[in-house]
Coordinates of C-alpha atoms and ligand atoms in Angstrom, one line a residue:
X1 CA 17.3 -4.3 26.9
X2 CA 15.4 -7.6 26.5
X3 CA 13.6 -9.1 24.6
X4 CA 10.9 -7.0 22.5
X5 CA 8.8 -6.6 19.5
X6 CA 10.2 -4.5 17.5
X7 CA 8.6 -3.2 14.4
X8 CA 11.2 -3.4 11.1
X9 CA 8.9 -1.3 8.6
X10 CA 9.4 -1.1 4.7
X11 CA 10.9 2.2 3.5
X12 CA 8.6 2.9 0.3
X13 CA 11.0 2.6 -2.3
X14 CA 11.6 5.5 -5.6
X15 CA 9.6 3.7 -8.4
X16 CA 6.4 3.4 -6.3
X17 CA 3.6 2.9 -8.6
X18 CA 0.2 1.9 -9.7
X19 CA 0.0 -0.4 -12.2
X20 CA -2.7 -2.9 -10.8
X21 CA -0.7 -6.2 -10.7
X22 CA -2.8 -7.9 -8.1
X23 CA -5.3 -9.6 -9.0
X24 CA -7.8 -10.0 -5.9
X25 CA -6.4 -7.0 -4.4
X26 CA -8.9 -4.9 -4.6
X27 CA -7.2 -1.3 -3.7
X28 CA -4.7 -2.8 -6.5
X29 CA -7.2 -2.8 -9.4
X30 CA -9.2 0.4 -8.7
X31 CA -5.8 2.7 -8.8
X32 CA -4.5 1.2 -11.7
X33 CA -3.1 3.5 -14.4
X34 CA -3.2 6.8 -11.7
X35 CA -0.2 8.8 -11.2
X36 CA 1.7 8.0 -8.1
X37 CA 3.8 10.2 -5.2
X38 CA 6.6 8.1 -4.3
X39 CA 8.0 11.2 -2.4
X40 CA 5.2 11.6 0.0
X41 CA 4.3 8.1 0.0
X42 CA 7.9 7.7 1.7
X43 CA 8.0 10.6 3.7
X44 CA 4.5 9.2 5.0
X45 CA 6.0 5.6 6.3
X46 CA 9.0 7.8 8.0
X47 CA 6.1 9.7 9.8
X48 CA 4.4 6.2 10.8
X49 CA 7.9 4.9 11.6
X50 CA 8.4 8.2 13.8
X51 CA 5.1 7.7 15.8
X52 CA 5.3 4.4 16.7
X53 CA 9.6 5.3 17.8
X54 CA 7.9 7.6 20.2
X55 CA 5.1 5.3 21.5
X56 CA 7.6 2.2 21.7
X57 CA 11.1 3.4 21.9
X58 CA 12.3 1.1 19.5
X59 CA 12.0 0.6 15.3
X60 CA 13.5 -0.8 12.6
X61 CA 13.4 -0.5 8.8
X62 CA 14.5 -2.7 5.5
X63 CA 15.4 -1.0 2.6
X64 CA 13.8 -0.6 -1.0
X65 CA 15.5 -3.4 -3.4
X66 CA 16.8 -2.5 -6.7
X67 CA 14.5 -1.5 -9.0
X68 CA 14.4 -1.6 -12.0
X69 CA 15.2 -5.4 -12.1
X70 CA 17.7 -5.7 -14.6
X71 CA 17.4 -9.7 -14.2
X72 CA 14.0 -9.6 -14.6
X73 CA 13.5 -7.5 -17.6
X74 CA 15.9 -9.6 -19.1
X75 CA 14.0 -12.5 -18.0
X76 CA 11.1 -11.2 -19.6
X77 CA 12.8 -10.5 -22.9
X78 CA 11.2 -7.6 -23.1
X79 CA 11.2 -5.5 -26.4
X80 CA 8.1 -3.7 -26.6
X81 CA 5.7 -5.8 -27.7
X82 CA 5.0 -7.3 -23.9
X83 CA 2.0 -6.6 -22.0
X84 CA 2.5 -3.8 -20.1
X85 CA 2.2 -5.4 -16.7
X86 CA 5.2 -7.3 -17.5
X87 CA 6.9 -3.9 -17.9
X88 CA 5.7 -2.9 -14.6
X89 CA 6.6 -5.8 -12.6
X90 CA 10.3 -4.8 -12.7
X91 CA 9.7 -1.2 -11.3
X92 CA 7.4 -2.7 -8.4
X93 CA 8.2 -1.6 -4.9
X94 CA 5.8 -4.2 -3.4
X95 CA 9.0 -4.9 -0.9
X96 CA 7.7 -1.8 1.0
X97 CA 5.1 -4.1 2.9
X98 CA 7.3 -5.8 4.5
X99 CA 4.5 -7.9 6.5
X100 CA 5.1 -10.3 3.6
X101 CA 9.4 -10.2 3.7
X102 CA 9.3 -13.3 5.8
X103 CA 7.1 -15.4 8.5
X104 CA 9.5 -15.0 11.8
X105 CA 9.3 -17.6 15.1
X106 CA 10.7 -16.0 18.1
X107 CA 13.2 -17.6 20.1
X108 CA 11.0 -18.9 22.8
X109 CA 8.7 -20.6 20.0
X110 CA 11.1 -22.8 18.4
X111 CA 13.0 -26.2 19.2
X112 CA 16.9 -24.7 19.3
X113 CA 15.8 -21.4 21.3
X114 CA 16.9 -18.8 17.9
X115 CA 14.8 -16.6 16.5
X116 CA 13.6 -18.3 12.8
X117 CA 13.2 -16.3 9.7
X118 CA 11.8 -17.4 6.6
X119 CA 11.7 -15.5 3.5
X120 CA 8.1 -15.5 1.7
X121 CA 8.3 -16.8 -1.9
X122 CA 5.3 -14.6 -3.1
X123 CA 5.4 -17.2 -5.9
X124 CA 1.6 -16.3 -6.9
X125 CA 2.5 -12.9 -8.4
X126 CA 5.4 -12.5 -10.9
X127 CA 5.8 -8.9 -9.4
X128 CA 6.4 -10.5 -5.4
X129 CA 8.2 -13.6 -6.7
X130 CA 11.3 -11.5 -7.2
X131 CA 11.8 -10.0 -3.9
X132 CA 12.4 -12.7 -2.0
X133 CA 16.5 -13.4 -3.1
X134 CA 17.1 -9.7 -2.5
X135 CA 15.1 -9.8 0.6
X136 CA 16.8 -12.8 2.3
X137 CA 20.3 -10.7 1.3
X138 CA 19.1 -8.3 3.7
X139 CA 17.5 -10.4 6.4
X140 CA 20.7 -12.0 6.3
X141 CA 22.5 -8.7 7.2
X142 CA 19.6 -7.4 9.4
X143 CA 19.5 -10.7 11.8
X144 CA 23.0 -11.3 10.9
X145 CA 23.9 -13.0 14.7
X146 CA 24.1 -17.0 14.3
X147 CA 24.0 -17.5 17.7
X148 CA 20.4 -15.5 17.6
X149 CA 18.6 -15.9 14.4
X150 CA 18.5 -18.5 11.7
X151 CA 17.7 -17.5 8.2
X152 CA 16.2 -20.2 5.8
X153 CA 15.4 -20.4 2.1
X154 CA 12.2 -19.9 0.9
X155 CA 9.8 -22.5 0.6
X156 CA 10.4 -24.2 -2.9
X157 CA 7.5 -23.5 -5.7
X158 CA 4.8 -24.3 -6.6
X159 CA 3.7 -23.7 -2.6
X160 CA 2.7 -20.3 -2.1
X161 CA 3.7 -18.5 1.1
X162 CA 2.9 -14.7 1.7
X163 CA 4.9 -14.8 5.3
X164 CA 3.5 -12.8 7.8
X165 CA 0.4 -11.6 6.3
X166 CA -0.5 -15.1 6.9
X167 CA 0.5 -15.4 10.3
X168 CA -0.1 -14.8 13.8
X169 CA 1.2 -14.9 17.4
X170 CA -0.6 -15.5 20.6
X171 CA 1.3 -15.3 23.5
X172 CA 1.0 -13.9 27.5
X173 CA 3.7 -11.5 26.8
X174 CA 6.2 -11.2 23.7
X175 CA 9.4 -12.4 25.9
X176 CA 7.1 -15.5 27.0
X177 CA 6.5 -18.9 24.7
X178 CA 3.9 -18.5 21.8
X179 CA 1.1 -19.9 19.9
X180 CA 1.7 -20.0 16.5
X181 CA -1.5 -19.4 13.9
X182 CA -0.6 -20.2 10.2
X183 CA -3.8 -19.2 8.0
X184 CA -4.2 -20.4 4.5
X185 CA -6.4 -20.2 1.8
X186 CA -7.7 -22.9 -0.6
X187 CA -7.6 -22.4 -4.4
X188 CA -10.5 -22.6 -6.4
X189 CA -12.3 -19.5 -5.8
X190 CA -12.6 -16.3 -7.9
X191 CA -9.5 -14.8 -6.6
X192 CA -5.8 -16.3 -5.8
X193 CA -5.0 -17.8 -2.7
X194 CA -2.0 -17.0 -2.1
X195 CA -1.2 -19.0 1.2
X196 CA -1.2 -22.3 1.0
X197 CA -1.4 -25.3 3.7
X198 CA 1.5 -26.8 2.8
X199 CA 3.8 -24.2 2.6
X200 CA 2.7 -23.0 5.9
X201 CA 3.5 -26.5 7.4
X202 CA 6.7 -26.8 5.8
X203 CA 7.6 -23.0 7.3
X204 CA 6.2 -24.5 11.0
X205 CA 8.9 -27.5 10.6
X206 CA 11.7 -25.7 9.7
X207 CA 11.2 -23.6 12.3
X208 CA 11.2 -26.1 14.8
X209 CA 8.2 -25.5 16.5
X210 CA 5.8 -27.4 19.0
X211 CA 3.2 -28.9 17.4
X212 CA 1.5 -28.4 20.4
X213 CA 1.5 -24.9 20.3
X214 CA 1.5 -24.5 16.3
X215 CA -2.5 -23.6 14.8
X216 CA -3.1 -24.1 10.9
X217 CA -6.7 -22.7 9.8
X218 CA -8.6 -22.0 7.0
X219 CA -9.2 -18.5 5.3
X220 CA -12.8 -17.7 4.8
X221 CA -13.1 -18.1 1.3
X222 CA -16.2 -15.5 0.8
X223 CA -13.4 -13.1 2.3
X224 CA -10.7 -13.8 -0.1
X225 CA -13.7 -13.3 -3.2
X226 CA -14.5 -10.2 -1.3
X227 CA -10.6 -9.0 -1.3
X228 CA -9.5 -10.0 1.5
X229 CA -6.1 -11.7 -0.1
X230 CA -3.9 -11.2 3.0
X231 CA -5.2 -12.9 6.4
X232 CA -4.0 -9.5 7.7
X233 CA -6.9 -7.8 5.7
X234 CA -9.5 -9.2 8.0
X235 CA -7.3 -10.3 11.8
X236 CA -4.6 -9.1 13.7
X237 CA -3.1 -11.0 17.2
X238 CA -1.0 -9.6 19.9
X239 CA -0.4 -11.1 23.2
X240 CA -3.3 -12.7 24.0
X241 CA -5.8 -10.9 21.9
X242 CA -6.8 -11.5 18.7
X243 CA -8.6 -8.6 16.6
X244 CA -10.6 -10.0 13.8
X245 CA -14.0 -9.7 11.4
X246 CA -16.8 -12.3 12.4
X247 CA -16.4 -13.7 8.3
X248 CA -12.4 -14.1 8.4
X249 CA -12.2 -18.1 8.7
X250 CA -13.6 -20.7 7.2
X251 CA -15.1 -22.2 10.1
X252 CA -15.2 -19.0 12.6
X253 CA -15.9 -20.6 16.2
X254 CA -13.9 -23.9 14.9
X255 CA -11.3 -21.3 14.5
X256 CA -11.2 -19.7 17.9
X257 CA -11.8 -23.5 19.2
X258 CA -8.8 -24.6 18.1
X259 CA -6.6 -21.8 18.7
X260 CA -7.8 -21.6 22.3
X261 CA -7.3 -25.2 22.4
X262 CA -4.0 -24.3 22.4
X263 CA -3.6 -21.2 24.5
X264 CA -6.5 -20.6 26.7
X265 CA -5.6 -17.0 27.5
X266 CA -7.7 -16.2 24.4
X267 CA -9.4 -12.8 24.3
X268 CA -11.2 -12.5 21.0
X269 CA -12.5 -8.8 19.9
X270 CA -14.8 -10.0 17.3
X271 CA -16.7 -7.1 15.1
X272 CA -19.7 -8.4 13.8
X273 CA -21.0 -7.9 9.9
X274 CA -23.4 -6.3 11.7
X275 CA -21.6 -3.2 12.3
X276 CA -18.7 -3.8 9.9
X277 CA -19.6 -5.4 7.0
X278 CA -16.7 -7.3 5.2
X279 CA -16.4 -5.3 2.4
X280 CA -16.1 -2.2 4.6
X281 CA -13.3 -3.4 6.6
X282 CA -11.9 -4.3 3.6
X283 CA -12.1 -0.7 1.9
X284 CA -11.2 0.8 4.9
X285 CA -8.3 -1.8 6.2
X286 CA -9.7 -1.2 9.9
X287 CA -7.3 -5.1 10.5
X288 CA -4.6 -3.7 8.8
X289 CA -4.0 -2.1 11.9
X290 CA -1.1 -2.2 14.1
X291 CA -2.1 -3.8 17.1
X292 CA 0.8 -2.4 19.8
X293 CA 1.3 -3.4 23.6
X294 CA 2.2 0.4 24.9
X295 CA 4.7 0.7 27.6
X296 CA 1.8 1.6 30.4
X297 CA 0.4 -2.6 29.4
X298 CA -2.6 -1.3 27.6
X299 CA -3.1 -2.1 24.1
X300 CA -3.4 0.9 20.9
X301 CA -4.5 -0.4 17.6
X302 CA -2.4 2.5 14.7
X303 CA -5.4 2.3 12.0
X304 CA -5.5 3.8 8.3
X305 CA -7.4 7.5 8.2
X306 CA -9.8 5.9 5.6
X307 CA -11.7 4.0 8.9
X308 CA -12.0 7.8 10.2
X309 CA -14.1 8.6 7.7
X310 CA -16.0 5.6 7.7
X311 CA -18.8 6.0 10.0
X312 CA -19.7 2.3 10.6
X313 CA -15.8 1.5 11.5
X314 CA -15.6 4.8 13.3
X315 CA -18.2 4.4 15.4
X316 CA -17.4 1.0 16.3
X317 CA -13.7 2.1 17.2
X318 CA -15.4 4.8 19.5
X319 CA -17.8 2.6 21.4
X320 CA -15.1 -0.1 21.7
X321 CA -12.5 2.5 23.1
X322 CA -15.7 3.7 25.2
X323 CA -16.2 0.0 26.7
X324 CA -13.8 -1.6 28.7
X325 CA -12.0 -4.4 26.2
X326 CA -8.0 -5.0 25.8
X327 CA -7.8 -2.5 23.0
X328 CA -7.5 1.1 25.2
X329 CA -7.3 3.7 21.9
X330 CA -7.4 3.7 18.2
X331 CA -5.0 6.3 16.5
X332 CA -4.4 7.1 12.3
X333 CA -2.0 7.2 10.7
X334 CA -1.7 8.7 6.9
X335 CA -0.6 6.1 4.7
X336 CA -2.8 6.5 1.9
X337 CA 0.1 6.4 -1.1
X338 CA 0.6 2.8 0.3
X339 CA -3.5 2.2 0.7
X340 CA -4.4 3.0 -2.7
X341 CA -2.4 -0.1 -3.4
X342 CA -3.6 -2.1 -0.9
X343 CA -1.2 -2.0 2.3
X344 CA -2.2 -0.3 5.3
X345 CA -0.4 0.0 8.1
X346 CA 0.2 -4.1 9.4
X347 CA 1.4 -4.1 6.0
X348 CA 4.3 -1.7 5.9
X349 CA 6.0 -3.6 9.1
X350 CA 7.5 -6.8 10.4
X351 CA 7.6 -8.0 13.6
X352 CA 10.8 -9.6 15.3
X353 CA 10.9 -10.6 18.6
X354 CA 14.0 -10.3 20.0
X355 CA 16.6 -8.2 22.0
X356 CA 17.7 -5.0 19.9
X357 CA 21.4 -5.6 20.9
X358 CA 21.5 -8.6 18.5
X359 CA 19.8 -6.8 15.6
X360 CA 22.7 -5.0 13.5
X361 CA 22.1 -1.2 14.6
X362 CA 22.4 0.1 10.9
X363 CA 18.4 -1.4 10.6
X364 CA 17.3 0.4 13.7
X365 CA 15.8 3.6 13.8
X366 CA 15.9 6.9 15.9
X367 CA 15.3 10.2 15.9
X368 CA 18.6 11.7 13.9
X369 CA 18.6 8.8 11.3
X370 CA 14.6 9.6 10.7
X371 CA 15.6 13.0 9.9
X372 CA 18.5 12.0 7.5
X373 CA 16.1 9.5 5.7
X374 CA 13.5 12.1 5.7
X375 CA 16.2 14.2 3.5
X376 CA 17.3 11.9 1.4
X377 CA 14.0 10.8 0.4
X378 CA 13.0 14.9 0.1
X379 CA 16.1 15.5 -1.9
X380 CA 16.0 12.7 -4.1
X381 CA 12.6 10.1 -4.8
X382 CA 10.7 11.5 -7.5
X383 CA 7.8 13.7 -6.3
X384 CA 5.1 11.8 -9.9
X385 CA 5.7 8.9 -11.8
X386 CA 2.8 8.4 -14.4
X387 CA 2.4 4.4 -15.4
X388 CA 3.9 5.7 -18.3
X389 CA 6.8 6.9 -17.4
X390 CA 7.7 3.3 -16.6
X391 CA 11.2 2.3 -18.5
X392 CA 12.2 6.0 -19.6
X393 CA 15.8 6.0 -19.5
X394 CA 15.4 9.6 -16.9
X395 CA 12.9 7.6 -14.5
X396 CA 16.0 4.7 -14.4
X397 CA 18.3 7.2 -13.9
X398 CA 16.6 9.1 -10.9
X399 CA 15.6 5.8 -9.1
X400 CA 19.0 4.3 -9.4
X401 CA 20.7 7.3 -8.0
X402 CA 17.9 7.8 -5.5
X403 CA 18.3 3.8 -3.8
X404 CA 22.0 5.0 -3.5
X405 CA 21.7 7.8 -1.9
X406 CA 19.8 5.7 0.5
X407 CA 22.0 3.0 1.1
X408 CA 25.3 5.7 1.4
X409 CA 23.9 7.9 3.8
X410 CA 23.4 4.3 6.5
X411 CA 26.6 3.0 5.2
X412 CA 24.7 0.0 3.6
X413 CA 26.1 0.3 0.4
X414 CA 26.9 -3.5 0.4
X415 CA 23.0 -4.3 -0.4
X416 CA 23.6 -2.2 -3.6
Ligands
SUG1 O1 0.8 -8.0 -2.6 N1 0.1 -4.7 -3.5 C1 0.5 -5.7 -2.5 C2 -0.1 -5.3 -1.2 C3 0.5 -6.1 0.0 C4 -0.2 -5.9 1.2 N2 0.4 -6.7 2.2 C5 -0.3 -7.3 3.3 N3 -1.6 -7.4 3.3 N4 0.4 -7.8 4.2 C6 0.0 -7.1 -2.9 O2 -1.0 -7.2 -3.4 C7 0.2 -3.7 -5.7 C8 1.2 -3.5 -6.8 C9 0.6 -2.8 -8.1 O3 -0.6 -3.0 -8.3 O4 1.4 -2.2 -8.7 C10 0.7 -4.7 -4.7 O5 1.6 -5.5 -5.0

């Protein structure tokens, strides 16, 4: 096989949880303090992960980290008498959305023809910051092959980088040279911005890539005060089209402007605040969307069930499906344990360019190993964890076991 997209989505880890760590995220806030189902919440990503196996012939998946954080709680000192957010942060399985593991250049983008990887800091929330050392363990086992992928350090605080979730690809077809579209957001306003400028330059230099064909543009900032703390809460590109709300930049026609400055293949599908206002593709994560090139060349765009029962985003995806536009059918997906805090579908997965043979095969997915996840996760995550059940010594117990079980039954026992 050549080279592909290949879709490498989180596996929602055992302590999945609402606490409502973050701030601006709007989804986040609103579930705070309601019990969670981290069994069906997993079992729901393997049925995503399953679908998209079938329409593609090709996934991958990265693995809950270890949670608690033993490091962290220590960190925090805790003894009881901490807020309890600080409590929480430990037991977060925010790595799930793997959109923000890592910002990744294809080989055909960059200056020494590798595929670049680099881990997001998440620097902005205390519960993010402390994926990104476990994460680039297991990018560094995932895209192992030297002589294919290059794995760098994070970008060095106090820049904020959110990888992915901030950043787009244009290109004629995935195998072909890109346009790169870094999209940041400018502090100041009600809610963080997570991304910012210079941390998405600094990510476009180590990557090597052609100035030429590298894009930096501003987030809207009524967006982000309207929730929108992830670019890919309001756009998503692939191949040549980009998907996005008419209030998701700054400056929105200086936006296309420049990026089809850069690649004039451009095809924009633009869904006016007239149809969709801001606030309802935010609710209903209608961007968050997986925008996939299906083997037949036409384009599907996976979408959350919440935009199904949204008559203003529903009826837009019908009459667009009914017109004659790039994007050929909309289908949902159930992944509302994930939604409720904030991560839709884009969320839960990573894109990597590159040819499957170089990816090690323990990360890729098919049929047999979806069913042996599928047990594991039925025989072990717990089926409830109330906020506060965070920290009993039982909950500790049954996630600890439950990550293991995991990482035996693919023989990656050496992320434990
Ligand atoms: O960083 N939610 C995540 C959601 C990330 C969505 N990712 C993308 N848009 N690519 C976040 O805000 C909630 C955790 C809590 O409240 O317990 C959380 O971290």
């Amino acid at each position: 096989m050549s080279m592909v997209e290949i879709n490498f989505d989180g596996i929602v880890g055992p302590s999945h949880n609402y606490a409502g760590l973050s701030l601006g995220n709007i989804a986040s806030a609103s579930h705070a303090g309601e019990p969670s189902y981290p069994r069906a919440a997993a079992l729901q990503g393997v049925a995503k992960m399953r679908g998209n196996l079938a329409r593609l012939g090709v996934q991958g998946f990265l693995l809950p980290l270890p949670r608690p954080n033993v490091g962290l709680q220590k960190a925090f000192a805790l003894d009881g008498t901490e807020l309890p957010q600080l409590r929480a942060a430990a037991w977060s399985a925010s790595s799930m959305w793997t959109a923000n593991a890592a910002t990744v250049s294809p080989a055909p983008d960059t200056a020494d023809g590798r595929c670049h990887l680099t881990p997001a800091n998440l620097v902005t929330m205390p519960h993010r910051a402390q994926e990104c050392q476990d994460t680039k363990a297991q990018l560094s086992l995932a895209f192992g092959d030297t002589r294919h992928f290059v794995i760098h350090d994070a970008v060095p605080p106090s820049f904020g980088d959110e990888g992915a979730a901030n950043h787009m690809r244009l290109c004629e077809s995935h195998d072909a040279p890109g346009v790169e579209v870094f999209v940041y957001g400018r502090t100041g306003g009600r809610f963080p911005a997570r991304q910012h400028e210079q941390a998405s330059r600094i990510v476009a230099r180590a990557h090597g890539l052609n100035p030429q064909r590298t894009v930096f543009i501003e987030q809207n900032p009524d967006a982000i005060a309207a929730g929108a703390f992830h670019n890919d809460v309001v756009a998503v590109a692939n191949g040549p089209v980009l998907f996005t709300h008419a209030e998701s930049f700054a400056d929105q026609q200086g936006a296309y402007d420049a990026i089809r400055a850069a690649f004039p293949a451009l095809e924009v599908v633009e869904v006016p605040s007239s149809a969709v206002t801001v606030q309802e593709a935010i609710r209903t994560y209608l961007f968050n969307a997986q925008l996939l090139t299906l083997p037949d060349g036409t384009m599907a765009l996976i979408v959350p069930d919440e935009c199904q029962d949204s008559p203003s985003v529903w009826g837009w995806c019908e009459d667009m499906v009914a017109g004659n536009g790039p994007i050929r059918s909309v289908i949902p997906v159930d992944v509302r344990q994930s939604m409720a805090n904030g991560g839709g579908p884009a969320c839960l997965r990573l894109r990597v360019v590159c040819d499957p043979a170089t990816v090690d095969p323990r990360f890729l997915l098919d049929d047999t190993k979806a069913d042996l996840i599928e047990r594991v996760i039925a025989n072990n995550w717990p089926e409830q964890i109330d906020p506060s059940d965070l920290g009993s010594p039982r909950l500790t117990t049954a996630v600890i076991a439950a990550r293991s079980a995991l990482l035996d039954a693919l023989d990656l026992g050496q992320l434990g």
